[in-house]
Coordinates of C-alpha atoms in Angstrom, one line a residue:
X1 CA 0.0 0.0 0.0
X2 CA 1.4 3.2 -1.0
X3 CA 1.6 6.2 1.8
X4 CA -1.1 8.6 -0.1
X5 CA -3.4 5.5 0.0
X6 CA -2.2 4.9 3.8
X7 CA -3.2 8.8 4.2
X8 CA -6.2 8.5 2.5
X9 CA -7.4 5.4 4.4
X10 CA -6.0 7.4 8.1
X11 CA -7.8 10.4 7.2
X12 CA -11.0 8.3 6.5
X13 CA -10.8 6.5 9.6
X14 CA -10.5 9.6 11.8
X15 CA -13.3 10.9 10.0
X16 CA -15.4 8.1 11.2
X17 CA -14.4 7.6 14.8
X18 CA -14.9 12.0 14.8
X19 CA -18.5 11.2 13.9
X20 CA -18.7 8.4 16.1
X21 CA -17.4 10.5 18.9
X22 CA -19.9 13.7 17.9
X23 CA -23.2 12.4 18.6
X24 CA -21.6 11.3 22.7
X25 CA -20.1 14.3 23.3
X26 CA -22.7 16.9 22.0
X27 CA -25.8 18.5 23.8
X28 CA -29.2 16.6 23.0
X29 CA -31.9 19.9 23.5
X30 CA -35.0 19.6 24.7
X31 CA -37.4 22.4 24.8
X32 CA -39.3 23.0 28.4
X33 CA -42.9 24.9 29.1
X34 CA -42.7 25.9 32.7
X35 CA -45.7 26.9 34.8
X36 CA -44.7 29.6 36.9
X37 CA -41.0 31.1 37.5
X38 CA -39.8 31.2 40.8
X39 CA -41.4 28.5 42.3
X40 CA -39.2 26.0 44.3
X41 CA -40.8 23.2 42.6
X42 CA -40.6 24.5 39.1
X43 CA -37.2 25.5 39.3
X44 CA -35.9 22.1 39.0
X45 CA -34.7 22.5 35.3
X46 CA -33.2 25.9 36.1
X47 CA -31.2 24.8 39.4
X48 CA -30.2 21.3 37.5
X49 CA -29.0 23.3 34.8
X50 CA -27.4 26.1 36.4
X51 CA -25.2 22.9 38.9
X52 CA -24.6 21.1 35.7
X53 CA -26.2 18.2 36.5
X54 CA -28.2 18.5 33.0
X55 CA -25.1 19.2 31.1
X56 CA -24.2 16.0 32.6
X57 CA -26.4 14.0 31.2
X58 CA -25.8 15.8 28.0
X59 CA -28.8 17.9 27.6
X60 CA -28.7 21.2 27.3
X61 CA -32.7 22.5 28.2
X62 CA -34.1 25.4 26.5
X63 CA -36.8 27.0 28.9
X64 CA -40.0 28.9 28.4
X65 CA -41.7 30.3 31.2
X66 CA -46.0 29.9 31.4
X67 CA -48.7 32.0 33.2
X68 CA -49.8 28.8 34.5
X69 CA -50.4 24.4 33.8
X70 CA -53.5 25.4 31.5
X71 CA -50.7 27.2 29.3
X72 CA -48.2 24.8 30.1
X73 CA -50.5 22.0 28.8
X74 CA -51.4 24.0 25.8
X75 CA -47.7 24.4 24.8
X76 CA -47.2 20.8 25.1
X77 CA -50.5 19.5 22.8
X78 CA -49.5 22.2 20.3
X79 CA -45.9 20.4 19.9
X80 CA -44.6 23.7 20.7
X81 CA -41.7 22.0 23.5
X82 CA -41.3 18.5 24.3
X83 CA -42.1 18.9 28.2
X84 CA -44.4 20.5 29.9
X85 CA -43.4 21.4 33.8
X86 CA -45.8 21.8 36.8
X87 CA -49.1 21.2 34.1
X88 CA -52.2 20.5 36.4
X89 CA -53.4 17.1 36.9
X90 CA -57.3 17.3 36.2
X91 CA -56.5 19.4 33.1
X92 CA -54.1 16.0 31.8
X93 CA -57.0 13.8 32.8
X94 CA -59.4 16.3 30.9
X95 CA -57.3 16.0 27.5
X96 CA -56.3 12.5 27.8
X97 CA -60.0 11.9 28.1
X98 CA -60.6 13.9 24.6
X99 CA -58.0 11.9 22.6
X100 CA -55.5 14.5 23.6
X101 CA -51.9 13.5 22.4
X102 CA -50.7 13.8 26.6
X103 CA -48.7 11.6 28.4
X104 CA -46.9 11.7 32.0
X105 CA -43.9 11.3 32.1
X106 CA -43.1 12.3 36.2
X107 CA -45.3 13.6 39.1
X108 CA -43.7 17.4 40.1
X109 CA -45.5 18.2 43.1
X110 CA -47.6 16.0 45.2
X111 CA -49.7 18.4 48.1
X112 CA -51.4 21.4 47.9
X113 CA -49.8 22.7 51.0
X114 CA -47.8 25.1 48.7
X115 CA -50.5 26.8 47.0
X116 CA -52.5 29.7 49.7
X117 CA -55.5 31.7 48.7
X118 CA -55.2 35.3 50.6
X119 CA -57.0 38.5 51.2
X120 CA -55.8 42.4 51.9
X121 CA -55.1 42.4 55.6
X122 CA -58.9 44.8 56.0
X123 CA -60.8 42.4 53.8
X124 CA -64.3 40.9 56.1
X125 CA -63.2 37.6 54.2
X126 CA -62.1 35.0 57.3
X127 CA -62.9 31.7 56.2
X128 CA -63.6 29.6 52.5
X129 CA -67.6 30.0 53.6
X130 CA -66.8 33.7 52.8
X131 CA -65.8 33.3 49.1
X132 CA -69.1 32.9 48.5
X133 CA -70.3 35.3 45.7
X134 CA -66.4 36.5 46.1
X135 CA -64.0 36.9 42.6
X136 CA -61.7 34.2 43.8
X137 CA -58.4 34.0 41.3
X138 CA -56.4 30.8 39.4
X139 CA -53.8 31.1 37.4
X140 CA -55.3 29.6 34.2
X141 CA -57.9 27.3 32.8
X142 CA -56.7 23.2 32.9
X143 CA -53.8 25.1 36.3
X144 CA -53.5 22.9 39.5
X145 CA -54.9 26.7 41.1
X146 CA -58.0 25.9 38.8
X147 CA -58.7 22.5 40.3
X148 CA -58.3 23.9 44.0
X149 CA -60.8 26.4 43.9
X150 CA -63.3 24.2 42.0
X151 CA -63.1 22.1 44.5
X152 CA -63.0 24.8 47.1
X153 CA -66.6 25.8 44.8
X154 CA -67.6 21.8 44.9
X155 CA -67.1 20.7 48.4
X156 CA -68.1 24.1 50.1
X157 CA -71.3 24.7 48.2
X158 CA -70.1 27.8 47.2
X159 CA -71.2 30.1 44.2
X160 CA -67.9 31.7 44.0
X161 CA -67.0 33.9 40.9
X162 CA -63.9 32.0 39.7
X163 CA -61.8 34.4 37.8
X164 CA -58.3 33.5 36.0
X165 CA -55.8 36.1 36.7
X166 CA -52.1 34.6 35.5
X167 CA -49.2 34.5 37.5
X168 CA -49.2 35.6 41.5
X169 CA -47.4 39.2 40.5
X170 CA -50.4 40.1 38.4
X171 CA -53.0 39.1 40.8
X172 CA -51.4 40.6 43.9
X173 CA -51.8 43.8 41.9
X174 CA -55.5 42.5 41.3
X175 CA -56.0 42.1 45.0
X176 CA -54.5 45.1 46.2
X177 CA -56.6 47.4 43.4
X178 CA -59.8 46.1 44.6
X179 CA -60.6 44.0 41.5
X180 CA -60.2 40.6 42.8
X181 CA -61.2 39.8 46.4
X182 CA -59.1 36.4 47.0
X183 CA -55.9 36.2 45.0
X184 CA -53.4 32.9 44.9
X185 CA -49.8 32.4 45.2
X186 CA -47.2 30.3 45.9
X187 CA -44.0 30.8 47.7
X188 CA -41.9 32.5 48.0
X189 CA -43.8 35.1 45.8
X190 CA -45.9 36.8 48.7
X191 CA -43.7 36.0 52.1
X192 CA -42.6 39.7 52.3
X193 CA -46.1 41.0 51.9
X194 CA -47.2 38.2 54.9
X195 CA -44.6 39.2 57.2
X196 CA -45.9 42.8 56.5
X197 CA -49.1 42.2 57.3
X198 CA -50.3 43.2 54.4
X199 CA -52.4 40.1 53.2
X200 CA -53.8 37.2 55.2
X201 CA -53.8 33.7 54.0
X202 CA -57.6 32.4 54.2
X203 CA -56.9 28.6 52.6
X204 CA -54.3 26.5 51.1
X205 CA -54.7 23.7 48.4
X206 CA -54.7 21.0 51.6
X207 CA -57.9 22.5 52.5
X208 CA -60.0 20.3 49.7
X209 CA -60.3 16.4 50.0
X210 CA -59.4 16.6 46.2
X211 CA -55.8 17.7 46.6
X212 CA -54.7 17.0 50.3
X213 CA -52.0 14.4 50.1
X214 CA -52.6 13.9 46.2
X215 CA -50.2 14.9 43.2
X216 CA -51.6 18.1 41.9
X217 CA -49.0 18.7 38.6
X218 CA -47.3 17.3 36.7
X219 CA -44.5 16.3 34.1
X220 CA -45.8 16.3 30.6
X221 CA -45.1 15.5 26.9
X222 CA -47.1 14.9 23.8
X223 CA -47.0 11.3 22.4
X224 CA -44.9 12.0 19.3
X225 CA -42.0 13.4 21.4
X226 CA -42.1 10.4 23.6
X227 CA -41.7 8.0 20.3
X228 CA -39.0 10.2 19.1
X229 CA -37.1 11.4 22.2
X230 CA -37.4 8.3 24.5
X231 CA -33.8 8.5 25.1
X232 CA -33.8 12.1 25.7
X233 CA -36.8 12.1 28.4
X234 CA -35.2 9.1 29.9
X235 CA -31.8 11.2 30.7
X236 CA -33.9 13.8 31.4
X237 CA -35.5 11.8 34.4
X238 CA -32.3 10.9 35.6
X239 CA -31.0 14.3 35.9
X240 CA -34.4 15.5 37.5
X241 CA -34.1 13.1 40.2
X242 CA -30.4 13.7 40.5
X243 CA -31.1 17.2 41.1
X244 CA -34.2 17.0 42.9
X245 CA -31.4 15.4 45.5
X246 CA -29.0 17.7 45.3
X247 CA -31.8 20.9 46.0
X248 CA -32.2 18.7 50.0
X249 CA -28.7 17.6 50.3
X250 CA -27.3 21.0 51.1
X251 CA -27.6 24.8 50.8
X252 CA -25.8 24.8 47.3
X253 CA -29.2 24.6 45.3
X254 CA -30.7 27.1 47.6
X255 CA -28.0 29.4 47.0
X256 CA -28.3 28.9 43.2
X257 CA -32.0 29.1 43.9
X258 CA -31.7 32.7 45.9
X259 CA -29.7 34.1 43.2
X260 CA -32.3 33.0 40.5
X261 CA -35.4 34.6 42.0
X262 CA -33.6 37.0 43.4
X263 CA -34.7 36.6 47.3
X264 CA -32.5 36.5 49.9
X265 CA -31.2 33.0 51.1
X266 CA -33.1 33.2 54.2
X267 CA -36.5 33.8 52.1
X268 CA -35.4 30.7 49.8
X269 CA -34.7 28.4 52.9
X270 CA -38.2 29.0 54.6
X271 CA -40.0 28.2 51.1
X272 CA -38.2 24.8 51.0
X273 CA -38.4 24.0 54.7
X274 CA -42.1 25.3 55.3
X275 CA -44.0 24.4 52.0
X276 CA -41.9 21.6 50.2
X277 CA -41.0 18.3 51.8
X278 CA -38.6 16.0 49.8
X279 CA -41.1 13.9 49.0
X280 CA -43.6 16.5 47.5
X281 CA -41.3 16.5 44.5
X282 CA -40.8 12.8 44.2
X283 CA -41.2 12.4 40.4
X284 CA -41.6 8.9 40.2
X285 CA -44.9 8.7 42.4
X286 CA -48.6 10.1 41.1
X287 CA -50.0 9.9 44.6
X288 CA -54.1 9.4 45.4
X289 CA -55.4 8.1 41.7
X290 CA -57.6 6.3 43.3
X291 CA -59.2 9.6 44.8
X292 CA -58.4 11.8 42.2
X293 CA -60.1 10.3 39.2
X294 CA -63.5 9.8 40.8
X295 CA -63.2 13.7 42.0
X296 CA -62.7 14.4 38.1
X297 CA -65.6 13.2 37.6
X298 CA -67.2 14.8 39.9
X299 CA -66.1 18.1 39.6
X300 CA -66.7 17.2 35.3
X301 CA -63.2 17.2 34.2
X302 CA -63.8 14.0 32.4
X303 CA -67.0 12.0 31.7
X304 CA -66.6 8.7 33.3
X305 CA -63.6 7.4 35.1
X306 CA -60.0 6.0 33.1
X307 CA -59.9 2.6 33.2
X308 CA -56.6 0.7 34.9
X309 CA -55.7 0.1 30.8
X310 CA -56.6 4.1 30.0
X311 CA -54.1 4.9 33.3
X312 CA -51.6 2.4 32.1
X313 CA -51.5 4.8 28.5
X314 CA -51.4 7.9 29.9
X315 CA -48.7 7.2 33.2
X316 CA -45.3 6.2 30.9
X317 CA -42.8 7.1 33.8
X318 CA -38.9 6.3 32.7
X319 CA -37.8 4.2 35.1
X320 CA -35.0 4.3 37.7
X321 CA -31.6 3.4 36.5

């Protein structure tokens, strides 16, 4: 064999083991919907990404922030991102029920001891029998904040007007201008304003039989990313647990936390330690079914209960490594 053909053949084989090496080494992106910035448990993505546990697992996650699960939900039948973050349970029930292309992939929170429904410190509001012919805010149609206050409307027997108002910054405005009477949030959006005195919290999303102890959101894709991406949203599990870890091991994550909603680290400690228990972000549980999709019924999110088959379709968790 001649040296240019020995050149040739060296240069080819480089070539090869280059490509070979590209596809191992390079960033797989996946495209996120995010209910609600700032929240301790929808910050998973951000604090995974910003400790490098994504990169990691070599994904690099490309992030859209929501006004709520309804629009979370919406981006994720729409193929607009391949995971929706923190989408409410009854509204996945609802569209899996409609033929809706939906599947889980994860639980993200589990409780509804994270979610508080307030009033201005001088409102003659005092108790959930007091929302009655109220404006009582959620964050959008299909939201986890939807299901809570229809159920708060459901089990009370009230005839609350049940008004969406986006995000908690916009409906604190709400509240404080008069136009809404009960406004929602979740921590650590409204601490300051509590410590103040300024607001009042009148209920939380533990006081309904619907969402105490159940998972209320969820992790989310459409069915033509899971045939496509499988790989992807399998890594993507593992690095969500992995970091779902690291935000309890120590006070790295809430330092990285802190900086990213901008609250100071004693603010971000008391949202994890008050309203977030480990295991209200496990991922790989969806708590209470057994509960939860007889109350969808009955507060007419879907017509007749899922079967054990329909459940089977719609839960697709990646399992532990």
């Amino acid at each position: 064999m001649t040296l240019t053909k020995r050149t040739v053949l060296a240069g080819a084989f480089a070539g090869l083991l280059s490509l070979a090496a590209g596809p191992a080494s390079a960033q797989d992106q996946l495209k996120l919907a995010v209910g609600q910035r700032g929240n301790w448990d929808t910050s998973v993505a951000e604090i995974g990404t910003r400790l490098g546990i994504f990169k990691k697992h070599k994904l690099d996650l490309q992030m859209l922030y929501t006004q709520g699960g309804g629009e979370t939900q919406q981006a994720v039948l729409s193929n607009s991102v391949d995971i929706g973050v923190a989408g409410g349970i009854m509204g996945a029930l609802s569209a899996f029920s409609k033929g809706a292309p939906i599947r889980i992939i994860g639980a993200e929170t589990t409780g509804g001891q994270d979610l508080y429904w307030y009033v201005k410190s001088d409102s003659p509001v005092k108790t959930l029998k007091d929302f009655d012919g109220r404006t009582v805010a959620y964050s959008t149609n299909g939201s986890s904040t939807h299901g809570v206050v229809n159920a708060f409307v459901k089990e009370n027997g009230l005839k609350a007007k049940l008004t969406a108002t986006g995000g908690p910054a916009p409906t604190l405005t709400q509240v404080m201008s008069g136009q809404i009477d009960v406004g929602w949030a979740a921590p650590p959006f409204g601490l300051e304003q509590l410590s103040k005195g300024e607001i009042r919290v009148i209920a939380t999303g533990n006081n309904t039989q619907a969402f105490r102890d159940q998972t209320v959101r969820l992790l989310i894709t459409n069915t033509s990313v899971l045939q496509s991406k499988k790989e992807q949203l399998d890594r993507f599990m593992l690095a969500y647990r992995e970091t779902v870890d690291a935000m309890y091991a120590s006070d790295e994550a809430l330092k990285v936390y802190a900086d990213f909603v901008g609250v100071p680290l004693e603010i971000a400690k008391r949202t994890r330690d008050e309203f977030f228990p480990k295991k209200a972000l496990d991922p790989d549980r969806i708590v209470g079914l057994d509960t939860i999709v007889p109350d969808a019924v009955t507060l007419k999110y879907i017509a007749q209960p899922l079967t054990k088959e329909q459940l089977g379709e719609l839960i697709q968790i990646p399992p532990r490594r």
